[in-house]
Coordinates of C-alpha atoms in Angstrom, one line a residue:
Chain A
M63 CA -10.6 160.3 388.8
N64 CA -10.0 157.7 386.2
V65 CA -13.4 156.2 386.8
W66 CA -15.0 159.5 386.0
L67 CA -13.1 160.0 382.9
N68 CA -14.0 156.5 381.7
R69 CA -17.6 157.3 382.3
F70 CA -17.1 160.4 380.2
R71 CA -15.5 158.2 377.5
T72 CA -18.4 155.7 377.4
F73 CA -20.6 158.8 377.2
D74 CA -18.6 159.8 374.2
W75 CA -19.2 156.7 372.1
R76 CA -22.4 158.1 370.8
N77 CA -20.4 160.7 369.0
T78 CA -19.0 158.0 366.7
W79 CA -22.2 157.4 364.9
P80 CA -22.0 160.5 362.7
K81 CA -18.7 159.1 361.2
V82 CA -20.4 155.9 360.1
V83 CA -23.5 157.7 358.9
A84 CA -21.5 160.4 357.1
A85 CA -19.4 157.8 355.3
V86 CA -22.4 156.3 353.5
P87 CA -23.6 159.4 351.6
V88 CA -20.1 160.4 350.8
I89 CA -19.5 157.1 349.0
I90 CA -22.9 157.3 347.3
F91 CA -22.3 160.8 346.1
L92 CA -18.8 159.9 344.9
L93 CA -20.1 157.1 342.8
I94 CA -23.2 158.8 341.3
P95 CA -21.6 159.8 338.0
V96 CA -20.4 156.2 337.5
F97 CA -24.1 155.1 337.4
T98 CA -25.7 158.1 335.8
Q99 CA -24.4 161.0 333.9
G100 CA -27.9 162.4 333.3
E101 CA -27.9 166.1 333.2
I102 CA -31.1 166.4 335.2
V103 CA -29.8 164.4 338.1
L104 CA -26.4 166.0 338.1
N105 CA -27.9 169.5 337.7
M106 CA -30.1 168.9 340.8
L107 CA -27.2 167.6 342.9
I108 CA -24.9 170.4 341.9
L109 CA -27.3 173.1 342.7
S110 CA -28.4 171.5 346.0
G111 CA -24.7 171.2 346.9
I112 CA -24.2 174.9 346.2
W113 CA -27.1 175.9 348.3
A114 CA -26.0 173.4 351.0
V115 CA -22.7 175.3 351.3
A116 CA -24.5 178.6 351.8
A117 CA -27.0 177.0 354.2
M118 CA -24.1 175.6 356.3
G119 CA -22.7 179.1 356.6
F120 CA -26.2 180.3 357.7
T121 CA -26.3 177.6 360.3
L122 CA -22.9 178.6 361.6
I123 CA -23.9 182.2 362.0
L124 CA -27.1 181.0 363.6
R125 CA -25.0 179.1 366.1
T126 CA -23.6 182.4 367.4
G127 CA -27.1 183.6 368.0
Q128 CA -27.4 185.8 364.9
F129 CA -29.8 185.5 362.1
S130 CA -28.1 186.5 358.8
L131 CA -30.2 187.2 355.7
G132 CA -27.1 188.2 353.7
Q133 CA -25.8 184.8 352.6
A134 CA -26.9 185.5 349.0
A135 CA -25.0 188.8 349.0
F136 CA -21.8 186.9 349.7
M137 CA -22.6 184.4 347.0
A138 CA -23.1 187.3 344.6
I139 CA -19.8 188.9 345.7
G140 CA -18.0 185.5 345.1
G141 CA -19.7 185.0 341.8
Y142 CA -19.0 188.5 340.5
T143 CA -15.4 188.4 341.8
S144 CA -14.7 185.2 339.9
A145 CA -16.5 186.5 336.7
I146 CA -14.9 189.9 336.7
I147 CA -11.4 188.7 337.3
S148 CA -11.6 186.0 334.7
V149 CA -13.6 187.8 332.1
V150 CA -12.9 191.5 332.5
L151 CA -9.3 191.2 333.7
G152 CA -8.6 188.0 331.9
W153 CA -6.7 186.4 334.7
P154 CA -6.5 182.6 335.1
W155 CA -9.7 180.9 336.0
W156 CA -8.5 179.0 339.0
F157 CA -6.9 182.1 340.4
A158 CA -10.2 183.9 340.0
F159 CA -12.0 181.1 341.7
L160 CA -9.6 181.1 344.6
L161 CA -10.0 184.9 344.9
S162 CA -13.8 184.7 344.9
G163 CA -13.8 183.1 348.4
I164 CA -11.0 185.3 349.7
V165 CA -12.6 188.5 348.5
S166 CA -16.1 187.7 349.9
G167 CA -14.4 186.6 353.1
I168 CA -12.6 189.9 353.5
V169 CA -15.8 191.8 352.7
A170 CA -17.7 189.7 355.3
M171 CA -15.0 190.4 357.9
L172 CA -15.1 194.2 357.2
I173 CA -18.9 194.4 357.1
G174 CA -19.2 192.0 360.0
S175 CA -16.9 193.8 362.4
V176 CA -19.2 196.9 362.0
V177 CA -22.6 195.3 361.6
L178 CA -22.2 192.6 364.3
R179 CA -22.0 195.3 367.0
V180 CA -25.7 195.5 366.8
G181 CA -27.1 192.0 367.4
G182 CA -30.5 190.4 367.0
I183 CA -33.2 191.7 364.7
Y184 CA -31.1 194.8 363.7
F185 CA -28.4 192.5 362.4
S186 CA -31.0 190.6 360.3
I187 CA -32.4 193.8 358.9
I188 CA -28.9 195.2 358.0
T189 CA -27.9 191.9 356.3
L190 CA -31.2 191.8 354.5
S191 CA -30.5 195.3 353.1
L192 CA -27.0 194.2 352.3
T193 CA -28.4 191.6 349.9
E194 CA -30.4 194.4 348.2
V195 CA -27.4 196.8 348.1
I196 CA -25.2 194.2 346.4
R197 CA -27.9 193.5 343.9
I198 CA -28.3 197.2 343.1
I199 CA -24.6 197.7 342.8
A200 CA -24.5 194.8 340.4
Q201 CA -27.3 196.4 338.4
Q202 CA -25.9 199.9 338.3
W203 CA -22.2 199.4 337.9
E204 CA -22.5 198.9 334.2
P205 CA -18.8 199.2 333.1
V206 CA -17.8 196.3 335.3
T207 CA -20.8 194.1 335.9
H208 CA -22.6 194.7 332.6
G209 CA -25.7 195.7 334.6
S210 CA -28.8 193.6 334.3
R211 CA -27.5 192.0 331.0
G212 CA -25.2 190.0 333.2
L213 CA -21.7 188.7 332.7
I214 CA -21.0 185.7 330.6
T215 CA -18.4 183.7 332.5
T216 CA -15.5 182.0 330.9
P217 CA -15.5 178.3 331.4
P218 CA -12.8 176.7 333.6
P219 CA -9.8 175.5 331.5
N220 CA -9.5 171.9 330.5
I221 CA -7.3 169.8 332.7
D222 CA -5.1 167.1 331.3
L223 CA -3.9 164.5 333.9
G224 CA -2.4 161.8 331.7
P225 CA -5.2 159.4 330.9
L226 CA -7.7 161.6 332.7
H227 CA -9.0 164.4 330.5
I228 CA -11.3 166.8 332.3
N229 CA -13.4 169.1 330.0
F230 CA -15.7 171.3 332.0
M231 CA -17.8 172.1 328.9
A232 CA -18.5 168.5 327.8
N233 CA -20.8 167.5 330.6
S234 CA -21.7 168.3 334.2
V235 CA -19.5 165.7 335.8
P236 CA -16.4 167.9 336.4
F237 CA -18.7 170.6 337.9
Y238 CA -20.3 167.9 340.0
Y239 CA -17.0 166.8 341.5
L240 CA -16.0 170.4 342.0
T241 CA -19.2 171.0 343.9
L242 CA -18.7 167.8 345.9
I243 CA -15.2 168.9 346.9
L244 CA -16.5 172.3 348.0
V245 CA -19.3 170.6 350.0
A246 CA -16.8 168.2 351.5
V247 CA -14.3 170.8 352.5
T248 CA -17.0 173.1 353.9
G249 CA -18.5 170.2 355.7
L250 CA -15.2 169.0 357.2
V251 CA -14.2 172.5 358.4
F252 CA -17.7 173.1 360.0
W253 CA -17.8 169.6 361.5
Q254 CA -14.4 170.1 363.0
I255 CA -15.5 173.5 364.4
G256 CA -18.6 172.0 365.8
K257 CA -16.7 169.1 367.4
T258 CA -13.9 171.1 369.0
R259 CA -13.8 174.0 371.5
M260 CA -15.0 176.6 369.1
G261 CA -18.3 174.7 368.6
G262 CA -18.9 174.8 372.3
T263 CA -18.2 178.5 372.3
F264 CA -20.6 179.1 369.5
Y265 CA -23.2 177.0 371.2
A266 CA -22.7 178.9 374.5
M267 CA -23.4 182.1 372.6
L268 CA -26.6 180.7 371.2
A269 CA -27.8 179.2 374.4
N270 CA -27.2 182.2 376.6
Q271 CA -25.4 185.2 375.4
T272 CA -25.2 187.1 378.7
L273 CA -23.8 184.1 380.5
A274 CA -21.3 183.3 377.7
E275 CA -20.0 186.9 377.9
H276 CA -19.6 186.7 381.6
E277 CA -17.6 183.5 381.3
G278 CA -15.0 185.1 379.2
I279 CA -16.2 184.7 375.6
H280 CA -15.5 187.7 373.4
L281 CA -18.8 187.8 371.6
M282 CA -17.7 190.1 368.8
K283 CA -14.6 188.1 368.0
Y284 CA -16.5 184.8 367.5
R285 CA -19.4 186.5 365.7
V286 CA -17.0 187.9 363.2
I287 CA -15.2 184.6 362.8
A288 CA -18.5 182.8 362.1
F289 CA -19.6 185.5 359.7
T290 CA -16.3 185.5 357.9
L291 CA -16.2 181.7 357.5
A292 CA -19.8 181.7 356.2
G293 CA -18.8 184.5 353.8
V294 CA -15.7 182.6 352.5
F295 CA -17.6 179.5 351.7
A296 CA -20.7 181.3 350.3
G297 CA -18.2 183.1 348.0
F298 CA -16.9 179.8 346.7
A299 CA -20.4 178.5 346.3
G300 CA -21.4 181.7 344.4
A301 CA -18.4 181.3 342.1
I302 CA -19.3 177.8 341.2
Y303 CA -22.9 178.7 340.7
A304 CA -22.0 181.6 338.3
N305 CA -19.7 179.4 336.3
Y306 CA -22.0 176.5 336.2
L307 CA -24.9 178.7 334.9
T308 CA -22.3 180.3 332.6
V309 CA -23.9 183.7 333.3
I310 CA -24.1 185.9 336.4
S311 CA -26.8 188.6 336.6
P312 CA -28.1 190.6 339.5
L313 CA -31.3 188.6 339.5
I314 CA -29.8 185.2 340.6
F315 CA -28.7 186.3 344.1
G316 CA -31.5 188.3 345.5
L317 CA -33.6 188.5 348.6
W318 CA -35.5 185.3 347.7
Q319 CA -32.3 183.4 347.6
S320 CA -31.3 184.7 351.0
I321 CA -34.6 183.6 352.4
Q322 CA -34.4 180.3 350.7
I323 CA -31.0 179.6 352.3
M324 CA -32.6 180.4 355.7
M325 CA -35.4 178.0 355.0
M326 CA -33.1 175.3 354.0
S327 CA -31.1 175.6 357.1
I328 CA -34.2 175.6 359.3
V329 CA -35.9 172.7 357.6
G330 CA -32.7 170.7 357.8
G331 CA -32.2 171.5 361.4
M332 CA -29.8 173.7 363.2
S333 CA -28.7 171.2 365.7
S334 CA -26.2 169.9 363.1
L335 CA -23.8 172.2 361.3
V336 CA -23.3 169.9 358.3
A337 CA -25.9 167.2 357.8
G338 CA -28.9 169.4 358.6
P339 CA -28.2 172.1 355.9
I340 CA -27.3 169.4 353.4
I341 CA -30.6 167.5 354.0
G342 CA -32.6 170.8 354.1
S343 CA -31.1 172.2 350.9
T344 CA -31.3 169.0 348.9
L345 CA -34.9 168.5 350.0
L346 CA -36.1 172.1 349.4
Y347 CA -34.2 172.5 346.1
V348 CA -35.5 169.3 344.6
L349 CA -39.0 170.2 346.0
G350 CA -38.8 173.6 344.4
I351 CA -37.8 172.2 341.0
Q352 CA -40.6 169.7 341.1
L353 CA -43.2 172.2 342.3
A354 CA -42.1 174.7 339.6
R355 CA -43.3 172.2 337.0
L356 CA -46.9 172.5 338.2
P357 CA -49.0 174.4 335.7
I358 CA -50.5 177.0 338.1
Y359 CA -48.4 180.2 338.5
G360 CA -47.3 180.9 342.1
I361 CA -48.4 177.5 343.5
A362 CA -44.8 176.5 343.8
Q363 CA -44.0 179.2 346.3
L364 CA -47.2 178.5 348.2
L365 CA -46.5 174.8 348.6
Y366 CA -42.9 175.6 349.4
G367 CA -44.0 177.8 352.2
A368 CA -46.4 175.1 353.4
V369 CA -43.6 172.6 353.7
V370 CA -41.6 175.0 355.8
V371 CA -44.5 175.8 358.0
L372 CA -45.2 172.1 358.5
V373 CA -41.7 171.4 359.5
L374 CA -41.8 174.3 362.0
I375 CA -45.0 173.0 363.5
F376 CA -44.0 169.4 363.9
L377 CA -40.3 170.1 364.7
P378 CA -40.4 173.4 366.6
K379 CA -37.6 175.3 368.4
G380 CA -35.1 175.1 365.7
T381 CA -35.0 171.3 365.4
G382 CA -35.3 170.3 361.8
L383 CA -35.4 167.0 360.0
I384 CA -32.0 166.0 361.2
D385 CA -33.3 165.9 364.8
L386 CA -35.6 163.0 363.8
W387 CA -32.5 160.9 363.9
P388 CA -31.9 160.8 367.6
R389 CA -35.5 159.7 368.1
I390 CA -35.1 156.9 365.6
W391 CA -31.8 156.0 367.2
R392 CA -33.4 155.9 370.6
K393 CA -36.1 153.6 369.4
I394 CA -33.5 151.2 368.1
Y395 CA -31.2 151.3 371.1
R396 CA -33.3 151.4 374.3
E397 CA -30.3 151.6 376.6
V398 CA -29.4 155.0 375.3
E399 CA -32.4 156.4 377.1
E400 CA -30.3 156.9 380.2
Y401 CA -28.4 159.7 378.5
E402 CA -29.6 162.9 377.0
I403 CA -29.6 163.5 373.4
P404 CA -28.4 167.1 372.6
G405 CA -31.1 169.4 371.4
E406 CA -33.8 167.4 373.2
T407 CA -35.0 168.0 376.7
R408 CA -36.3 165.1 378.7
Q409 CA -39.6 166.1 380.3
E410 CA -40.1 163.5 383.0
D411 CA -39.0 163.9 386.7
Chain B
M28 CA -2.4 197.8 397.0
A29 CA -5.7 196.2 397.6
F30 CA -6.9 193.1 395.8
L31 CA -10.2 194.5 394.6
E32 CA -10.8 198.1 395.2
L33 CA -13.9 200.2 394.5
D34 CA -13.3 204.0 394.6
D35 CA -16.2 206.5 394.7
L36 CA -18.3 204.3 392.5
T37 CA -21.5 205.9 391.2
K38 CA -24.1 204.6 388.8
L39 CA -26.9 206.9 387.7
F40 CA -30.0 205.7 385.9
G41 CA -31.3 209.1 384.6
K42 CA -31.2 211.1 387.8
L43 CA -31.6 208.1 390.1
A44 CA -28.5 207.0 391.8
A45 CA -28.6 203.2 392.1
V46 CA -25.1 203.3 393.6
E47 CA -23.6 206.5 395.0
D48 CA -20.0 207.1 396.0
V49 CA -19.4 203.6 397.3
S50 CA -15.8 202.8 398.2
F51 CA -14.4 199.7 399.8
K52 CA -11.6 197.3 399.5
V53 CA -11.7 193.5 399.3
E54 CA -8.7 191.7 400.7
Q55 CA -7.4 188.5 399.1
G56 CA -9.0 185.3 400.5
E57 CA -11.8 186.9 402.5
V58 CA -15.5 186.3 402.2
L59 CA -17.1 189.8 402.0
G60 CA -20.8 190.0 402.5
I61 CA -22.8 192.8 400.9
V62 CA -26.2 193.3 402.6
G63 CA -28.9 195.8 402.3
P64 CA -32.7 195.9 401.9
N65 CA -34.3 195.5 398.5
G66 CA -33.4 198.3 396.1
S67 CA -30.3 199.3 398.0
G68 CA -28.0 198.7 394.9
K69 CA -26.4 195.4 395.7
T70 CA -27.0 193.8 392.3
T71 CA -26.1 197.0 390.5
L72 CA -22.8 196.9 392.4
I73 CA -22.1 193.4 391.0
N74 CA -23.3 194.4 387.6
L75 CA -20.7 197.3 387.8
I76 CA -17.8 195.1 389.0
S77 CA -18.5 192.4 386.4
G78 CA -18.7 195.0 383.6
Y79 CA -22.4 194.5 382.7
Y80 CA -22.9 198.2 383.4
K81 CA -20.3 201.0 382.9
P82 CA -20.0 203.2 386.0
T83 CA -21.1 206.8 385.7
R84 CA -18.2 207.9 388.0
G85 CA -15.5 206.3 390.0
T86 CA -13.2 203.4 389.3
I87 CA -12.8 199.7 390.1
S88 CA -9.4 198.3 390.2
F89 CA -8.3 194.6 390.5
M90 CA -4.8 193.8 391.5
G91 CA -3.7 197.3 390.6
K92 CA -5.3 197.3 387.2
K93 CA -8.3 199.5 386.4
I94 CA -11.1 197.2 385.3
S95 CA -14.0 199.7 385.1
G96 CA -14.9 200.3 381.5
L97 CA -13.7 196.9 380.3
R98 CA -16.1 194.4 378.7
P99 CA -17.5 191.5 380.9
D100 CA -15.4 188.9 379.0
E101 CA -12.2 190.9 379.6
I102 CA -13.0 191.2 383.3
A103 CA -13.7 187.5 383.5
K104 CA -10.4 186.8 381.8
L105 CA -8.6 188.7 384.6
G106 CA -10.3 186.5 387.2
V107 CA -13.4 188.3 388.3
V108 CA -16.4 186.1 387.6
R109 CA -20.0 186.5 388.7
T110 CA -23.2 184.5 389.1
F111 CA -26.7 185.8 388.5
Q112 CA -29.6 186.5 390.7
S113 CA -32.0 184.5 388.5
N114 CA -31.0 181.1 387.2
V115 CA -29.0 182.1 384.1
L116 CA -27.8 178.8 382.7
Y117 CA -27.3 176.8 379.5
E118 CA -30.7 175.1 379.9
K119 CA -30.7 172.4 377.2
T120 CA -27.2 171.0 377.6
T121 CA -26.2 168.5 380.2
L122 CA -24.3 169.6 383.2
V123 CA -20.9 168.4 382.0
Q124 CA -21.4 170.0 378.6
S125 CA -22.4 173.3 380.3
M126 CA -19.3 173.1 382.5
L127 CA -17.1 172.5 379.4
M128 CA -18.7 175.4 377.6
S129 CA -17.9 177.6 380.7
S130 CA -14.4 176.3 381.0
R131 CA -13.0 178.3 378.1
L132 CA -10.7 180.3 380.3
Q133 CA -8.9 177.2 381.6
Y134 CA -7.4 176.5 378.2
K135 CA -4.1 177.9 377.2
T136 CA -4.1 176.5 373.7
S137 CA -5.5 178.7 370.9
D138 CA -8.6 178.1 368.9
I139 CA -6.4 177.0 365.9
E140 CA -4.7 174.3 368.1
S141 CA -8.1 173.2 369.2
F142 CA -9.3 173.1 365.6
M143 CA -6.3 171.0 364.6
E144 CA -6.8 168.8 367.7
T145 CA -3.1 168.8 368.5
K146 CA -1.9 166.5 371.3
K147 CA -1.3 169.5 373.5
Y148 CA -5.0 170.5 373.2
K149 CA -6.2 166.9 373.8
D150 CA -4.1 166.6 377.0
E151 CA -5.3 170.0 378.1
H152 CA -8.9 169.1 377.3
E153 CA -8.7 165.9 379.3
G154 CA -7.5 168.0 382.3
V155 CA -10.4 170.4 381.8
V156 CA -12.9 167.6 381.7
G157 CA -11.4 166.3 385.0
N158 CA -11.7 169.8 386.6
A159 CA -15.3 170.1 385.4
L160 CA -16.3 166.8 387.0
Q161 CA -14.3 167.7 390.2
T162 CA -16.2 171.0 390.5
L163 CA -19.5 169.2 390.0
Q164 CA -18.5 166.8 392.8
L165 CA -17.4 169.7 395.0
L166 CA -20.8 171.3 394.7
D167 CA -22.7 168.0 395.1
L168 CA -23.9 168.0 391.5
F169 CA -22.1 164.9 390.5
N170 CA -25.2 162.6 390.3
E171 CA -26.8 165.0 387.9
T172 CA -23.7 165.2 385.5
F173 CA -25.5 163.8 382.5
R174 CA -28.8 165.5 382.9
P175 CA -29.8 168.9 381.3
A176 CA -29.8 171.9 383.6
S177 CA -33.5 172.6 383.0
V178 CA -34.7 169.5 384.8
L179 CA -32.8 170.3 388.0
S180 CA -34.6 171.6 391.0
H181 CA -34.2 175.3 391.9
G182 CA -31.6 174.6 394.5
Y183 CA -29.4 172.5 392.2
Q184 CA -29.8 175.2 389.5
R185 CA -28.4 177.8 391.9
M186 CA -25.5 175.5 392.7
L187 CA -24.9 174.9 389.0
G188 CA -24.7 178.7 388.5
I189 CA -21.9 178.8 391.0
A190 CA -20.2 175.7 389.4
L191 CA -20.3 177.5 386.0
A192 CA -18.7 180.5 387.5
L193 CA -16.0 178.3 389.1
A194 CA -15.3 176.7 385.7
A195 CA -14.1 180.1 384.5
N196 CA -11.1 180.0 386.9
P197 CA -12.0 182.9 389.1
K198 CA -9.8 184.7 391.6
V199 CA -12.7 186.6 392.8
L200 CA -16.2 185.1 392.8
L201 CA -19.1 187.5 392.8
L202 CA -22.2 185.6 394.1
D203 CA -25.5 187.4 393.6
E204 CA -27.9 186.1 396.2
P205 CA -27.0 182.4 395.9
T206 CA -29.7 181.5 398.5
T207 CA -32.8 183.1 396.9
G208 CA -35.9 181.0 397.2
M209 CA -34.3 178.7 399.8
N210 CA -35.3 178.0 403.4
Y211 CA -32.7 178.2 406.1
E212 CA -31.5 174.6 405.9
E213 CA -31.0 174.8 402.2
A214 CA -29.2 178.1 402.6
Q215 CA -27.0 176.5 405.1
F216 CA -25.9 173.9 402.5
V217 CA -25.0 176.7 400.1
V218 CA -23.0 178.4 402.9
E219 CA -21.1 175.2 403.5
N220 CA -20.2 175.1 399.8
I221 CA -19.2 178.8 399.8
K222 CA -16.8 178.0 402.7
R223 CA -15.3 175.1 400.8
I224 CA -14.8 177.4 397.7
N225 CA -13.2 180.0 399.9
E226 CA -10.8 177.4 401.3
Q227 CA -9.5 176.8 397.8
G228 CA -8.2 180.3 397.9
I229 CA -10.9 182.1 396.0
T230 CA -12.0 185.4 397.3
V231 CA -15.8 185.6 397.6
L232 CA -18.0 188.6 397.4
L233 CA -21.4 187.5 398.6
I234 CA -24.6 189.4 398.2
E235 CA -27.3 188.5 400.6
H236 CA -30.2 190.1 402.3
N237 CA -30.6 187.5 404.9
M238 CA -28.3 188.5 407.7
K239 CA -28.7 185.2 409.5
V240 CA -27.1 183.4 406.5
L241 CA -24.3 185.9 406.3
L242 CA -23.2 185.6 409.9
N243 CA -22.1 182.0 409.4
V244 CA -19.8 182.7 406.5
A245 CA -18.8 186.3 406.0
T246 CA -15.6 187.6 407.5
R247 CA -16.6 191.2 406.9
V248 CA -19.8 192.9 405.9
V249 CA -20.6 196.0 403.9
V250 CA -24.1 197.4 404.4
L251 CA -25.8 199.4 401.6
S252 CA -28.9 201.5 401.8
F253 CA -30.4 203.4 398.9
G254 CA -27.1 203.1 397.0
N255 CA -24.9 204.4 399.8
K256 CA -22.5 202.5 402.0
I257 CA -23.7 203.0 405.6
A258 CA -21.5 200.5 407.4
D259 CA -18.5 198.3 407.0
G260 CA -17.1 195.8 409.5
N261 CA -17.5 192.6 411.5
P262 CA -20.9 191.0 410.8
H263 CA -21.7 190.4 414.4
E264 CA -21.2 194.1 415.2
M265 CA -23.2 195.1 412.2
M266 CA -26.3 193.3 413.5
N267 CA -26.5 195.7 416.4
K268 CA -25.7 199.0 414.7
P269 CA -28.6 201.3 414.9
E270 CA -28.2 202.6 411.3
V271 CA -28.3 199.1 409.9
I272 CA -31.4 198.2 411.9
E273 CA -33.0 201.4 410.7
A274 CA -32.2 200.6 407.1
Y275 CA -33.8 197.3 407.5
L276 CA -36.8 198.1 409.6
G277 CA -37.4 201.8 409.0
T278 CA -37.6 202.8 412.7
E279 CA -35.4 202.4 415.7
T280 CA -36.1 199.3 417.7
V281 CA -34.9 198.3 421.1

């Protein structure tokens, strides 16, 4: 018995590499403002981080076998909640920020427990229309949302911590760290989910829904949990986005944004709940910015689409860029070939 | 009070009765074979018991509790777990991962405790891993532990299907033709395993259309034909019953 468990433990050592690999970018990202406070760099990183959080939520929902096109709607709900509470009601900013995630989580839970009863393509269509519905509500509900003029958000209050004086309006550094904290918290929660039993449950639902249900997994319950968690973090991301841009209007969270989140998640790779979406969103966001500088109108979207198609052709079946890592790893360490790398199927024998 | 009881169970697809007024009882610890020619409603019966279909009429009760109308996961939680006629597996994951994904019902700790990785959860998890490996060894799958299900041969995939069902801690195991696509010797191997599973105190409901296989393992046999129960009793007696022979061959033979 112990021999078997030991074999399982030696099998488990492969799972330690993410910790080492994850520590490197965390340290780099923590130190970036020390080396550069250039607005262009920070702006890019902040917005990639915001999209990364939304994309992580998308991947989590995808893990339960559902394809949500409503992530932008929850970002909009979070953004509008924080703006309305702090501007229209005049309540404290941090309280409004906290509520943004909670409100969008509650909305996600309520909508999810109805909509998730229909699975598959119907769910995608409903969430897609949800994005549009939220946009139209934001446009039409003039007294509260100021319609298409948008709401000018109040900046977060200055924080005085003795020698450390944080002014959100002076430069982008405080927003950078706020985003980094959100990405880190989301990443830790999702990583822990992926690592523990719930991750297995989600993966079972993705791999074979019928079998999972017959082995005692309550599909609805876990679908709603994933949808709610994705909603909560998308709400926080939306709140940061709205406050960082200093304005929230119905245009910034539309259908295109929902599709963009989906593409980020797919390009990054769905086999990883955290690293994949972060890589995908950073890459696609920076790419989008660079392409938008090209002089020809519409070429940005065209090339953007081409990149996604290329990734889908060369890394099919939901494996994104993150899945290149096991292949590289295997080239380095030949002895690992004896074991299977998750997400890849050995073709021999 | 019977262990598992089917009472006037009927399932209509439109006007076609796939299963019609079938009643029988399953006693604890027995191996009950369900036989019948193709299209006699055997798989529909398992789909009804496991909650995949809702019965049109009639009830199914398990240990005195009505289970017809419940969802498959609720029924599995009570201890009635099925396998599938085709190889329904988690194909990409290794066997041990598949087993752990199927072992949810063995845990007593909540999802929150698992998320926090409390000591209680870790201890329990270690036990579950041990159980998974033990089940794999019981069904002769241990050498394949770290390989994905999709590279296994058909016979091993059938066995893995049973292993996954066993991981869900069943009291009653519903086996839907575990020997499909196997020759007699391979089927014999499966039968040996079913006997071993039964020795652990798990009641087995075994669907089979090969009578020869059933004779070796079943303690009792229910014969279905066109959705109706036509006979019920000792397997050796069943072999010689004229109505059973008629159901299989269409005409009376000597």
